[in-house]
Every structure is written in C-alpha cells, then in structure tokens.
Amino acid sequence: MLEAEIGEYKKENNEFKCGEEEDMGDIVILKDDCKENEKNKPENNDSSCRTTTSGEDITGQASMRQTSAQEDRAPAWVPHVISTLIKDVYHYVGQDIIIYESIDTYGAVMWPAALALCFFLDNNRETMNLQGKTVLELGAGTGLVAIVASLLGASVTATDLPVVLSNLRANLMRNTRRRCRHMPQVAPLSWSFDLDCTYPTSIYRYDYVLASDVVYHHDFLDELLATMKHFCKPGTILIWANKVRLESDLTFIEKFKKAFHTSLLSDDGDMKIFMATCRG
C-alpha cells in the first residue's frame, strides 16, 4: 500500500513544472525565476521548486500543464516538479538542495510530510526561529528536513535506522558543506521504550524535535510515542508533520494529544502539522 501511495504521489507531482530549461552538465534545471514569474503563479505555490536529471523525457510538456483551477487546489507545500527516482533538486531557504533517493527502503524515499514541514519552516522563520538552536530529527530518511533546518541556522542531529544512514549522510554532506554554520550530525536511533542507556536526557537535550511522516502502517507506533516523550523534555518543542492515511493514524493522534500539550500549526486536509510540549 505504501509503495502504491508513494508512486501515486510522484505521479501527481509530475504534473507540475517550472519555466525555462538550463543545461548544467548532468542536470537540467527547470528554472523558476520566482520573482519574475510571481504574478503568473498561484500565491500558495511560491516557496519551492525542483529540477530533474538530464536525459529525462520532457517532451509533450504542454500536455502536463495544469489548468488554473487545478493549480488553485494544489496544497501550498507541493513544489513545482518533474520527478525522478534518481535525483531531485528542491529549492528552500534560497538554496538548491540535491536529494538522492534509494528505492530499497521506505525510509530513503521522499514522503509528502517532509515537503510540508520544509515549506512550513522556510515560511515561518520569525515565529519558528531555528538560528543557533539544537535540533533532533526522528526518522530523517533522505535528510531534506535536516538540511533545511541546518540552512536555517540550527545544529541538527539527524537520526534513522542504520540501513538508511549512508544515503542520509551523503545527502547531508552534499547540501550543507560550506553552506551552514553548524554541520549536521548523523546517528542511528531505533524507537524504543528504553533509551536512557543510549540517549540519556542528561546529555542529549534539544530545543526542537522534528518528525515527518513517521506514523504510517508499522508495528512500532507505541515505541515511537515513547521516543517522542523521551526527547521532549521541559524547554523542548516537538514539531510533527504527518499525512493521515489510516484509522490507526487517528488513534495515534489521540494518544499524542494526551501525552503532550499540543496545538495544530497547519491543517491542509489530511496533511497536518502539530506543535507539542511536555506535560510534566
């Protein structure tokens, strides 16, 4: 089911594109030139663009253009893209961000809530100021959220299962070297009821904990909630973005609200972003 959803998401995103092509070696950048074209784009789609690798078939582009009505219905966080499973280039915080995906595991492909969270962080820099803050990301996947947080000035530790760390580390290094004050760190983290030995809170304390699309059809939802509680201590703000897909997702949301003081930062249909602080 998840593979089908990811495929459908990428198929939907294939309908978007940005202006003129510019050949840059092995990458064909579809330039947006956002300031020039701002008048011609829907207001809610101006924060991020993505490019595609060379050799991709971009014939018949006219047939891929959306109608104005379709564009008006597009969620604000959806970037203008032509998608590829090999390499994608996003644009956040004034930077082109090159992301390589790995289709061998769910954790190493781009999920929609990561885009929603990046859009939110990029467009709420004053109210959600990450400059100089310590940030932990749970389930970092491809690393896009960690990269955006680093470009916004945070000191980030990106965590995930060991199987995805190699691709995660490569994406982080590629996009943050010589761009950020704080180079992001990568660490393995399996969600668990007992993290005191490996991540004692006396040492591992964070200003922000970020998570995106960590709730889906898997058997470790209780461990995930315990992990969130472990790291969300007094003074920590937890920001969690997720697309609601299943009844079990709604059940998790209710448990989440009972575990934390919560507020809804963004509600775009089934895409929601929560902010939470600890209760005790």
PDB file of N, CA, C and O in Angstrom, residues 69-140:
ATOM      1  N   ALA A  69      -7.677  26.173 -12.383  1.00  0.00           N
ATOM      2  CA  ALA A  69      -8.490  25.595 -11.303  1.00  0.00           C
ATOM      3  C   ALA A  69      -7.734  24.505 -10.576  1.00  0.00           C
ATOM      4  O   ALA A  69      -7.786  24.400  -9.353  1.00  0.00           O
ATOM      5  N   GLN A  70      -6.992  23.671 -11.312  1.00  0.00           N
ATOM      6  CA  GLN A  70      -6.206  22.612 -10.695  1.00  0.00           C
ATOM      7  C   GLN A  70      -5.111  23.189  -9.826  1.00  0.00           C
ATOM      8  O   GLN A  70      -4.845  22.706  -8.739  1.00  0.00           O
ATOM      9  N   GLU A  71      -4.442  24.245 -10.298  1.00  0.00           N
ATOM     10  CA  GLU A  71      -3.373  24.852  -9.524  1.00  0.00           C
ATOM     11  C   GLU A  71      -3.903  25.452  -8.237  1.00  0.00           C
ATOM     12  O   GLU A  71      -3.257  25.406  -7.198  1.00  0.00           O
ATOM     13  N   ASP A  72      -5.103  26.034  -8.304  1.00  0.00           N
ATOM     14  CA  ASP A  72      -5.690  26.617  -7.106  1.00  0.00           C
ATOM     15  C   ASP A  72      -5.944  25.559  -6.053  1.00  0.00           C
ATOM     16  O   ASP A  72      -5.915  25.845  -4.856  1.00  0.00           O
ATOM     17  N   ARG A  73      -6.193  24.324  -6.455  1.00  0.00           N
ATOM     18  CA  ARG A  73      -6.484  23.260  -5.497  1.00  0.00           C
ATOM     19  C   ARG A  73      -5.220  22.609  -4.944  1.00  0.00           C
ATOM     20  O   ARG A  73      -5.287  21.831  -4.006  1.00  0.00           O
ATOM     21  N   ALA A  74      -4.067  22.903  -5.539  1.00  0.00           N
ATOM     22  CA  ALA A  74      -2.826  22.263  -5.086  1.00  0.00           C
ATOM     23  C   ALA A  74      -2.466  22.749  -3.691  1.00  0.00           C
ATOM     24  O   ALA A  74      -2.536  23.939  -3.416  1.00  0.00           O
ATOM     25  N   PRO A  75      -2.075  21.839  -2.791  1.00  0.00           N
ATOM     26  CA  PRO A  75      -1.644  22.272  -1.456  1.00  0.00           C
ATOM     27  C   PRO A  75      -0.465  23.219  -1.552  1.00  0.00           C
ATOM     28  O   PRO A  75       0.364  23.120  -2.452  1.00  0.00           O
ATOM     29  N   ALA A  76      -0.384  24.136  -0.598  1.00  0.00           N
ATOM     30  CA  ALA A  76       0.654  25.163  -0.640  1.00  0.00           C
ATOM     31  C   ALA A  76       2.054  24.574  -0.588  1.00  0.00           C
ATOM     32  O   ALA A  76       2.993  25.120  -1.154  1.00  0.00           O
ATOM     33  N   TRP A  77       2.203  23.427   0.089  1.00  0.00           N
ATOM     34  CA  TRP A  77       3.544  22.877   0.295  1.00  0.00           C
ATOM     35  C   TRP A  77       4.057  22.056  -0.881  1.00  0.00           C
ATOM     36  O   TRP A  77       5.205  21.657  -0.905  1.00  0.00           O
ATOM     37  N   VAL A  78       3.202  21.781  -1.876  1.00  0.00           N
ATOM     38  CA  VAL A  78       3.627  20.953  -3.010  1.00  0.00           C
ATOM     39  C   VAL A  78       4.530  21.770  -3.922  1.00  0.00           C
ATOM     40  O   VAL A  78       4.128  22.809  -4.425  1.00  0.00           O
ATOM     41  N   PRO A  79       5.774  21.317  -4.174  1.00  0.00           N
ATOM     42  CA  PRO A  79       6.676  22.070  -5.038  1.00  0.00           C
ATOM     43  C   PRO A  79       6.338  21.884  -6.507  1.00  0.00           C
ATOM     44  O   PRO A  79       5.662  20.950  -6.882  1.00  0.00           O
ATOM     45  N   HIS A  80       6.821  22.800  -7.326  1.00  0.00           N
ATOM     46  CA  HIS A  80       6.693  22.638  -8.775  1.00  0.00           C
ATOM     47  C   HIS A  80       7.773  21.658  -9.211  1.00  0.00           C
ATOM     48  O   HIS A  80       8.958  21.931  -9.070  1.00  0.00           O
ATOM     49  N   VAL A  81       7.396  20.518  -9.750  1.00  0.00           N
ATOM     50  CA  VAL A  81       8.398  19.492 -10.017  1.00  0.00           C
ATOM     51  C   VAL A  81       8.125  18.743 -11.301  1.00  0.00           C
ATOM     52  O   VAL A  81       7.019  18.694 -11.788  1.00  0.00           O
ATOM     53  N   ILE A  82       9.165  18.193 -11.872  1.00  0.00           N
ATOM     54  CA  ILE A  82       9.088  16.987 -12.677  1.00  0.00           C
ATOM     55  C   ILE A  82       9.931  15.995 -11.920  1.00  0.00           C
ATOM     56  O   ILE A  82      11.083  16.254 -11.599  1.00  0.00           O
ATOM     57  N   SER A  83       9.392  14.840 -11.590  1.00  0.00           N
ATOM     58  CA  SER A  83      10.016  13.937 -10.629  1.00  0.00           C
ATOM     59  C   SER A  83      10.852  12.864 -11.301  1.00  0.00           C
ATOM     60  O   SER A  83      10.606  12.479 -12.427  1.00  0.00           O
ATOM     61  N   THR A  84      11.853  12.413 -10.577  1.00  0.00           N
ATOM     62  CA  THR A  84      12.661  11.273 -10.989  1.00  0.00           C
ATOM     63  C   THR A  84      13.045  10.490  -9.753  1.00  0.00           C
ATOM     64  O   THR A  84      13.225  11.062  -8.686  1.00  0.00           O
ATOM     65  N   LEU A  85      13.157   9.177  -9.871  1.00  0.00           N
ATOM     66  CA  LEU A  85      13.569   8.365  -8.736  1.00  0.00           C
ATOM     67  C   LEU A  85      15.072   8.437  -8.495  1.00  0.00           C
ATOM     68  O   LEU A  85      15.557   7.942  -7.493  1.00  0.00           O
ATOM     69  N   ILE A  86      15.831   9.044  -9.409  1.00  0.00           N
ATOM     70  CA  ILE A  86      17.277   9.065  -9.276  1.00  0.00           C
ATOM     71  C   ILE A  86      17.733  10.290  -8.484  1.00  0.00           C
ATOM     72  O   ILE A  86      18.399  10.188  -7.476  1.00  0.00           O
ATOM     73  N   LYS A  87      17.402  11.457  -8.963  1.00  0.00           N
ATOM     74  CA  LYS A  87      17.870  12.677  -8.327  1.00  0.00           C
ATOM     75  C   LYS A  87      16.786  13.741  -8.436  1.00  0.00           C
ATOM     76  O   LYS A  87      16.210  13.938  -9.493  1.00  0.00           O
ATOM     77  N   ASP A  88      16.538  14.443  -7.336  1.00  0.00           N
ATOM     78  CA  ASP A  88      15.611  15.561  -7.326  1.00  0.00           C
ATOM     79  C   ASP A  88      16.322  16.774  -6.753  1.00  0.00           C
ATOM     80  O   ASP A  88      17.153  16.643  -5.863  1.00  0.00           O
ATOM     81  N   VAL A  89      15.989  17.944  -7.268  1.00  0.00           N
ATOM     82  CA  VAL A  89      16.555  19.177  -6.748  1.00  0.00           C
ATOM     83  C   VAL A  89      15.411  20.061  -6.272  1.00  0.00           C
ATOM     84  O   VAL A  89      14.526  20.431  -7.041  1.00  0.00           O
ATOM     85  N   TYR A  90      15.421  20.355  -4.977  1.00  0.00           N
ATOM     86  CA  TYR A  90      14.412  21.199  -4.346  1.00  0.00           C
ATOM     87  C   TYR A  90      15.005  22.581  -4.112  1.00  0.00           C
ATOM     88  O   TYR A  90      16.225  22.764  -4.157  1.00  0.00           O
ATOM     89  N   HIS A  91      14.153  23.541  -3.834  1.00  0.00           N
ATOM     90  CA  HIS A  91      14.635  24.896  -3.547  1.00  0.00           C
ATOM     91  C   HIS A  91      13.967  25.399  -2.269  1.00  0.00           C
ATOM     92  O   HIS A  91      12.773  25.658  -2.236  1.00  0.00           O
ATOM     93  N   TYR A  92      14.763  25.478  -1.212  1.00  0.00           N
ATOM     94  CA  TYR A  92      14.321  26.038   0.071  1.00  0.00           C
ATOM     95  C   TYR A  92      15.437  26.917   0.624  1.00  0.00           C
ATOM     96  O   TYR A  92      16.616  26.711   0.311  1.00  0.00           O
ATOM     97  N   VAL A  93      15.057  27.887   1.437  1.00  0.00           N
ATOM     98  CA  VAL A  93      15.999  28.792   2.111  1.00  0.00           C
ATOM     99  C   VAL A  93      16.966  29.415   1.090  1.00  0.00           C
ATOM    100  O   VAL A  93      18.149  29.625   1.369  1.00  0.00           O
ATOM    101  N   GLY A  94      16.460  29.676  -0.118  1.00  0.00           N
ATOM    102  CA  GLY A  94      17.269  30.299  -1.145  1.00  0.00           C
ATOM    103  C   GLY A  94      18.350  29.423  -1.722  1.00  0.00           C
ATOM    104  O   GLY A  94      19.270  29.928  -2.385  1.00  0.00           O
ATOM    105  N   GLN A  95      18.286  28.116  -1.500  1.00  0.00           N
ATOM    106  CA  GLN A  95      19.330  27.198  -1.947  1.00  0.00           C
ATOM    107  C   GLN A  95      18.724  26.053  -2.759  1.00  0.00           C
ATOM    108  O   GLN A  95      17.625  25.594  -2.468  1.00  0.00           O
ATOM    109  N   ASP A  96      19.465  25.596  -3.763  1.00  0.00           N
ATOM    110  CA  ASP A  96      19.105  24.353  -4.444  1.00  0.00           C
ATOM    111  C   ASP A  96      19.609  23.192  -3.601  1.00  0.00           C
ATOM    112  O   ASP A  96      20.778  23.167  -3.199  1.00  0.00           O
ATOM    113  N   ILE A  97      18.752  22.229  -3.331  1.00  0.00           N
ATOM    114  CA  ILE A  97      19.067  21.085  -2.477  1.00  0.00           C
ATOM    115  C   ILE A  97      18.931  19.816  -3.315  1.00  0.00           C
ATOM    116  O   ILE A  97      17.840  19.487  -3.779  1.00  0.00           O
ATOM    117  N   ILE A  98      20.051  19.128  -3.511  1.00  0.00           N
ATOM    118  CA  ILE A  98      20.073  17.917  -4.333  1.00  0.00           C
ATOM    119  C   ILE A  98      19.848  16.708  -3.435  1.00  0.00           C
ATOM    120  O   ILE A  98      20.598  16.472  -2.494  1.00  0.00           O
ATOM    121  N   ILE A  99      18.799  15.945  -3.722  1.00  0.00           N
ATOM    122  CA  ILE A  99      18.447  14.770  -2.930  1.00  0.00           C
ATOM    123  C   ILE A  99      18.480  13.525  -3.809  1.00  0.00           C
ATOM    124  O   ILE A  99      17.818  13.468  -4.854  1.00  0.00           O
ATOM    125  N   TYR A 100      19.256  12.545  -3.387  1.00  0.00           N
ATOM    126  CA  TYR A 100      19.228  11.225  -3.998  1.00  0.00           C
ATOM    127  C   TYR A 100      18.359  10.318  -3.134  1.00  0.00           C
ATOM    128  O   TYR A 100      18.469  10.329  -1.910  1.00  0.00           O
ATOM    129  N   GLU A 101      17.502   9.558  -3.784  1.00  0.00           N
ATOM    130  CA  GLU A 101      16.650   8.619  -3.083  1.00  0.00           C
ATOM    131  C   GLU A 101      17.158   7.196  -3.298  1.00  0.00           C
ATOM    132  O   GLU A 101      17.882   6.920  -4.248  1.00  0.00           O
ATOM    133  N   SER A 102      16.739   6.308  -2.403  1.00  0.00           N
ATOM    134  CA  SER A 102      17.008   4.884  -2.565  1.00  0.00           C
ATOM    135  C   SER A 102      15.684   4.157  -2.461  1.00  0.00           C
ATOM    136  O   SER A 102      14.982   4.276  -1.452  1.00  0.00           O
ATOM    137  N   ILE A 103      15.309   3.429  -3.507  1.00  0.00           N
ATOM    138  CA  ILE A 103      14.002   2.773  -3.507  1.00  0.00           C
ATOM    139  C   ILE A 103      14.033   1.428  -2.794  1.00  0.00           C
ATOM    140  O   ILE A 103      13.060   0.693  -2.789  1.00  0.00           O
ATOM    141  N   ASP A 104      15.176   1.115  -2.161  1.00  0.00           N
ATOM    142  CA  ASP A 104      15.286  -0.166  -1.462  1.00  0.00           C
ATOM    143  C   ASP A 104      14.544  -0.176  -0.129  1.00  0.00           C
ATOM    144  O   ASP A 104      14.258  -1.235   0.418  1.00  0.00           O
ATOM    145  N   THR A 105      14.245   0.989   0.418  1.00  0.00           N
ATOM    146  CA  THR A 105      13.586   1.057   1.720  1.00  0.00           C
ATOM    147  C   THR A 105      12.680   2.262   1.763  1.00  0.00           C
ATOM    148  O   THR A 105      12.971   3.301   1.156  1.00  0.00           O
ATOM    149  N   TYR A 106      11.550   2.148   2.479  1.00  0.00           N
ATOM    150  CA  TYR A 106      10.608   3.257   2.592  1.00  0.00           C
ATOM    151  C   TYR A 106      11.273   4.495   3.181  1.00  0.00           C
ATOM    152  O   TYR A 106      10.934   5.626   2.847  1.00  0.00           O
ATOM    153  N   GLY A 107      12.225   4.283   4.094  1.00  0.00           N
ATOM    154  CA  GLY A 107      12.830   5.399   4.794  1.00  0.00           C
ATOM    155  C   GLY A 107      13.722   6.276   3.937  1.00  0.00           C
ATOM    156  O   GLY A 107      14.074   7.373   4.349  1.00  0.00           O
ATOM    157  N   ALA A 108      14.113   5.801   2.748  1.00  0.00           N
ATOM    158  CA  ALA A 108      15.053   6.551   1.916  1.00  0.00           C
ATOM    159  C   ALA A 108      14.405   7.150   0.680  1.00  0.00           C
ATOM    160  O   ALA A 108      15.088   7.493  -0.276  1.00  0.00           O
ATOM    161  N   VAL A 109      13.088   7.272   0.667  1.00  0.00           N
ATOM    162  CA  VAL A 109      12.388   7.966  -0.404  1.00  0.00           C
ATOM    163  C   VAL A 109      11.684   9.188   0.192  1.00  0.00           C
ATOM    164  O   VAL A 109      11.486   9.280   1.391  1.00  0.00           O
ATOM    165  N   MET A 110      11.350  10.125  -0.686  1.00  0.00           N
ATOM    166  CA  MET A 110      10.743  11.370  -0.215  1.00  0.00           C
ATOM    167  C   MET A 110       9.266  11.164   0.099  1.00  0.00           C
ATOM    168  O   MET A 110       8.503  10.680  -0.738  1.00  0.00           O
ATOM    169  N   TRP A 111       8.874  11.537   1.308  1.00  0.00           N
ATOM    170  CA  TRP A 111       7.484  11.438   1.733  1.00  0.00           C
ATOM    171  C   TRP A 111       6.869  12.831   1.777  1.00  0.00           C
ATOM    172  O   TRP A 111       7.566  13.827   2.024  1.00  0.00           O
ATOM    173  N   PRO A 112       5.561  12.933   1.530  1.00  0.00           N
ATOM    174  CA  PRO A 112       4.942  14.261   1.389  1.00  0.00           C
ATOM    175  C   PRO A 112       5.032  15.137   2.628  1.00  0.00           C
ATOM    176  O   PRO A 112       5.146  16.361   2.508  1.00  0.00           O
ATOM    177  N   ALA A 113       4.979  14.567   3.829  1.00  0.00           N
ATOM    178  CA  ALA A 113       5.027  15.408   5.026  1.00  0.00           C
ATOM    179  C   ALA A 113       6.373  16.091   5.194  1.00  0.00           C
ATOM    180  O   ALA A 113       6.461  17.153   5.821  1.00  0.00           O
ATOM    181  N   ALA A 114       7.450  15.505   4.645  1.00  0.00           N
ATOM    182  CA  ALA A 114       8.750  16.181   4.694  1.00  0.00           C
ATOM    183  C   ALA A 114       8.699  17.482   3.903  1.00  0.00           C
ATOM    184  O   ALA A 114       9.235  18.511   4.335  1.00  0.00           O
ATOM    185  N   LEU A 115       8.038  17.455   2.741  1.00  0.00           N
ATOM    186  CA  LEU A 115       7.883  18.668   1.948  1.00  0.00           C
ATOM    187  C   LEU A 115       7.032  19.697   2.684  1.00  0.00           C
ATOM    188  O   LEU A 115       7.337  20.895   2.687  1.00  0.00           O
ATOM    189  N   ALA A 116       5.956  19.230   3.321  1.00  0.00           N
ATOM    190  CA  ALA A 116       5.088  20.137   4.068  1.00  0.00           C
ATOM    191  C   ALA A 116       5.837  20.791   5.222  1.00  0.00           C
ATOM    192  O   ALA A 116       5.701  21.991   5.478  1.00  0.00           O
ATOM    193  N   LEU A 117       6.659  20.015   5.933  1.00  0.00           N
ATOM    194  CA  LEU A 117       7.399  20.559   7.064  1.00  0.00           C
ATOM    195  C   LEU A 117       8.482  21.531   6.599  1.00  0.00           C
ATOM    196  O   LEU A 117       8.682  22.590   7.222  1.00  0.00           O
ATOM    197  N   CYS A 118       9.171  21.203   5.509  1.00  0.00           N
ATOM    198  CA  CYS A 118      10.174  22.127   4.970  1.00  0.00           C
ATOM    199  C   CYS A 118       9.528  23.447   4.547  1.00  0.00           C
ATOM    200  O   CYS A 118      10.071  24.532   4.812  1.00  0.00           O
ATOM    201  N   PHE A 119       8.391  23.357   3.875  1.00  0.00           N
ATOM    202  CA  PHE A 119       7.660  24.557   3.471  1.00  0.00           C
ATOM    203  C   PHE A 119       7.301  25.393   4.695  1.00  0.00           C
ATOM    204  O   PHE A 119       7.474  26.618   4.708  1.00  0.00           O
ATOM    205  N   PHE A 120       6.814  24.729   5.740  1.00  0.00           N
ATOM    206  CA  PHE A 120       6.419  25.448   6.954  1.00  0.00           C
ATOM    207  C   PHE A 120       7.614  26.137   7.607  1.00  0.00           C
ATOM    208  O   PHE A 120       7.544  27.322   7.974  1.00  0.00           O
ATOM    209  N   LEU A 121       8.716  25.426   7.773  1.00  0.00           N
ATOM    210  CA  LEU A 121       9.895  26.008   8.424  1.00  0.00           C
ATOM    211  C   LEU A 121      10.456  27.170   7.610  1.00  0.00           C
ATOM    212  O   LEU A 121      10.854  28.199   8.173  1.00  0.00           O
ATOM    213  N   ASP A 122      10.480  27.009   6.292  1.00  0.00           N
ATOM    214  CA  ASP A 122      11.023  28.055   5.427  1.00  0.00           C
ATOM    215  C   ASP A 122      10.166  29.309   5.436  1.00  0.00           C
ATOM    216  O   ASP A 122      10.688  30.421   5.286  1.00  0.00           O
ATOM    217  N   ASN A 123       8.871  29.159   5.621  1.00  0.00           N
ATOM    218  CA  ASN A 123       7.960  30.302   5.548  1.00  0.00           C
ATOM    219  C   ASN A 123       7.518  30.833   6.915  1.00  0.00           C
ATOM    220  O   ASN A 123       6.669  31.723   6.975  1.00  0.00           O
ATOM    221  N   ASN A 124       8.084  30.293   7.968  1.00  0.00           N
ATOM    222  CA  ASN A 124       7.764  30.784   9.324  1.00  0.00           C
ATOM    223  C   ASN A 124       9.054  30.974  10.129  1.00  0.00           C
ATOM    224  O   ASN A 124       9.164  30.587  11.283  1.00  0.00           O
ATOM    225  N   ARG A 125      10.040  31.595   9.497  1.00  0.00           N
ATOM    226  CA  ARG A 125      11.368  31.728  10.108  1.00  0.00           C
ATOM    227  C   ARG A 125      11.348  32.625  11.347  1.00  0.00           C
ATOM    228  O   ARG A 125      12.146  32.417  12.261  1.00  0.00           O
ATOM    229  N   GLU A 126      10.483  33.607  11.367  1.00  0.00           N
ATOM    230  CA  GLU A 126      10.464  34.523  12.508  1.00  0.00           C
ATOM    231  C   GLU A 126       9.793  33.890  13.714  1.00  0.00           C
ATOM    232  O   GLU A 126      10.299  33.963  14.836  1.00  0.00           O
ATOM    233  N   THR A 127       8.662  33.251  13.507  1.00  0.00           N
ATOM    234  CA  THR A 127       7.949  32.637  14.630  1.00  0.00           C
ATOM    235  C   THR A 127       8.573  31.315  15.047  1.00  0.00           C
ATOM    236  O   THR A 127       8.459  30.913  16.206  1.00  0.00           O
ATOM    237  N   MET A 128       9.226  30.612  14.131  1.00  0.00           N
ATOM    238  CA  MET A 128       9.874  29.341  14.423  1.00  0.00           C
ATOM    239  C   MET A 128      11.369  29.486  14.129  1.00  0.00           C
ATOM    240  O   MET A 128      11.928  28.866  13.241  1.00  0.00           O
ATOM    241  N   ASN A 129      12.020  30.343  14.909  1.00  0.00           N
ATOM    242  CA  ASN A 129      13.416  30.704  14.656  1.00  0.00           C
ATOM    243  C   ASN A 129      14.356  29.583  15.089  1.00  0.00           C
ATOM    244  O   ASN A 129      14.465  29.263  16.275  1.00  0.00           O
ATOM    245  N   LEU A 130      15.051  28.980  14.131  1.00  0.00           N
ATOM    246  CA  LEU A 130      15.964  27.879  14.418  1.00  0.00           C
ATOM    247  C   LEU A 130      17.418  28.320  14.541  1.00  0.00           C
ATOM    248  O   LEU A 130      18.297  27.484  14.793  1.00  0.00           O
ATOM    249  N   GLN A 131      17.704  29.602  14.400  1.00  0.00           N
ATOM    250  CA  GLN A 131      19.081  30.082  14.475  1.00  0.00           C
ATOM    251  C   GLN A 131      19.716  29.706  15.802  1.00  0.00           C
ATOM    252  O   GLN A 131      19.240  30.085  16.870  1.00  0.00           O
ATOM    253  N   GLY A 132      20.810  28.942  15.734  1.00  0.00           N
ATOM    254  CA  GLY A 132      21.555  28.588  16.926  1.00  0.00           C
ATOM    255  C   GLY A 132      20.893  27.556  17.817  1.00  0.00           C
ATOM    256  O   GLY A 132      21.412  27.237  18.893  1.00  0.00           O
ATOM    257  N   LYS A 133      19.771  26.996  17.386  1.00  0.00           N
ATOM    258  CA  LYS A 133      19.044  26.022  18.206  1.00  0.00           C
ATOM    259  C   LYS A 133      19.569  24.600  17.936  1.00  0.00           C
ATOM    260  O   LYS A 133      20.043  24.292  16.855  1.00  0.00           O
ATOM    261  N   THR A 134      19.464  23.758  18.965  1.00  0.00           N
ATOM    262  CA  THR A 134      19.803  22.341  18.801  1.00  0.00           C
ATOM    263  C   THR A 134      18.550  21.585  18.375  1.00  0.00           C
ATOM    264  O   THR A 134      17.484  21.743  18.977  1.00  0.00           O
ATOM    265  N   VAL A 135      18.683  20.773  17.342  1.00  0.00           N
ATOM    266  CA  VAL A 135      17.529  20.100  16.736  1.00  0.00           C
ATOM    267  C   VAL A 135      17.838  18.617  16.578  1.00  0.00           C
ATOM    268  O   VAL A 135      18.912  18.236  16.097  1.00  0.00           O
ATOM    269  N   LEU A 136      16.872  17.787  16.953  1.00  0.00           N
ATOM    270  CA  LEU A 136      16.927  16.347  16.706  1.00  0.00           C
ATOM    271  C   LEU A 136      15.827  16.001  15.723  1.00  0.00           C
ATOM    272  O   LEU A 136      14.673  16.392  15.913  1.00  0.00           O
ATOM    273  N   GLU A 137      16.169  15.267  14.654  1.00  0.00           N
ATOM    274  CA  GLU A 137      15.129  14.778  13.751  1.00  0.00           C
ATOM    275  C   GLU A 137      14.977  13.284  13.904  1.00  0.00           C
ATOM    276  O   GLU A 137      15.954  12.529  13.846  1.00  0.00           O
ATOM    277  N   LEU A 138      13.743  12.845  14.092  1.00  0.00           N
ATOM    278  CA  LEU A 138      13.415  11.424  14.162  1.00  0.00           C
ATOM    279  C   LEU A 138      13.000  10.945  12.771  1.00  0.00           C
ATOM    280  O   LEU A 138      12.195  11.595  12.100  1.00  0.00           O
ATOM    281  N   GLY A 139      13.526   9.801  12.334  1.00  0.00           N
ATOM    282  CA  GLY A 139      13.161   9.268  11.027  1.00  0.00           C
ATOM    283  C   GLY A 139      13.532  10.208   9.904  1.00  0.00           C
ATOM    284  O   GLY A 139      12.691  10.579   9.083  1.00  0.00           O
ATOM    285  N   ALA A 140      14.815  10.590   9.838  1.00  0.00           N
ATOM    286  CA  ALA A 140      15.247  11.645   8.916  1.00  0.00           C
ATOM    287  C   ALA A 140      15.163  11.232   7.448  1.00  0.00           C
ATOM    288  O   ALA A 140      15.100  12.105   6.575  1.00  0.00           O
TER     289      ALA A 140
END
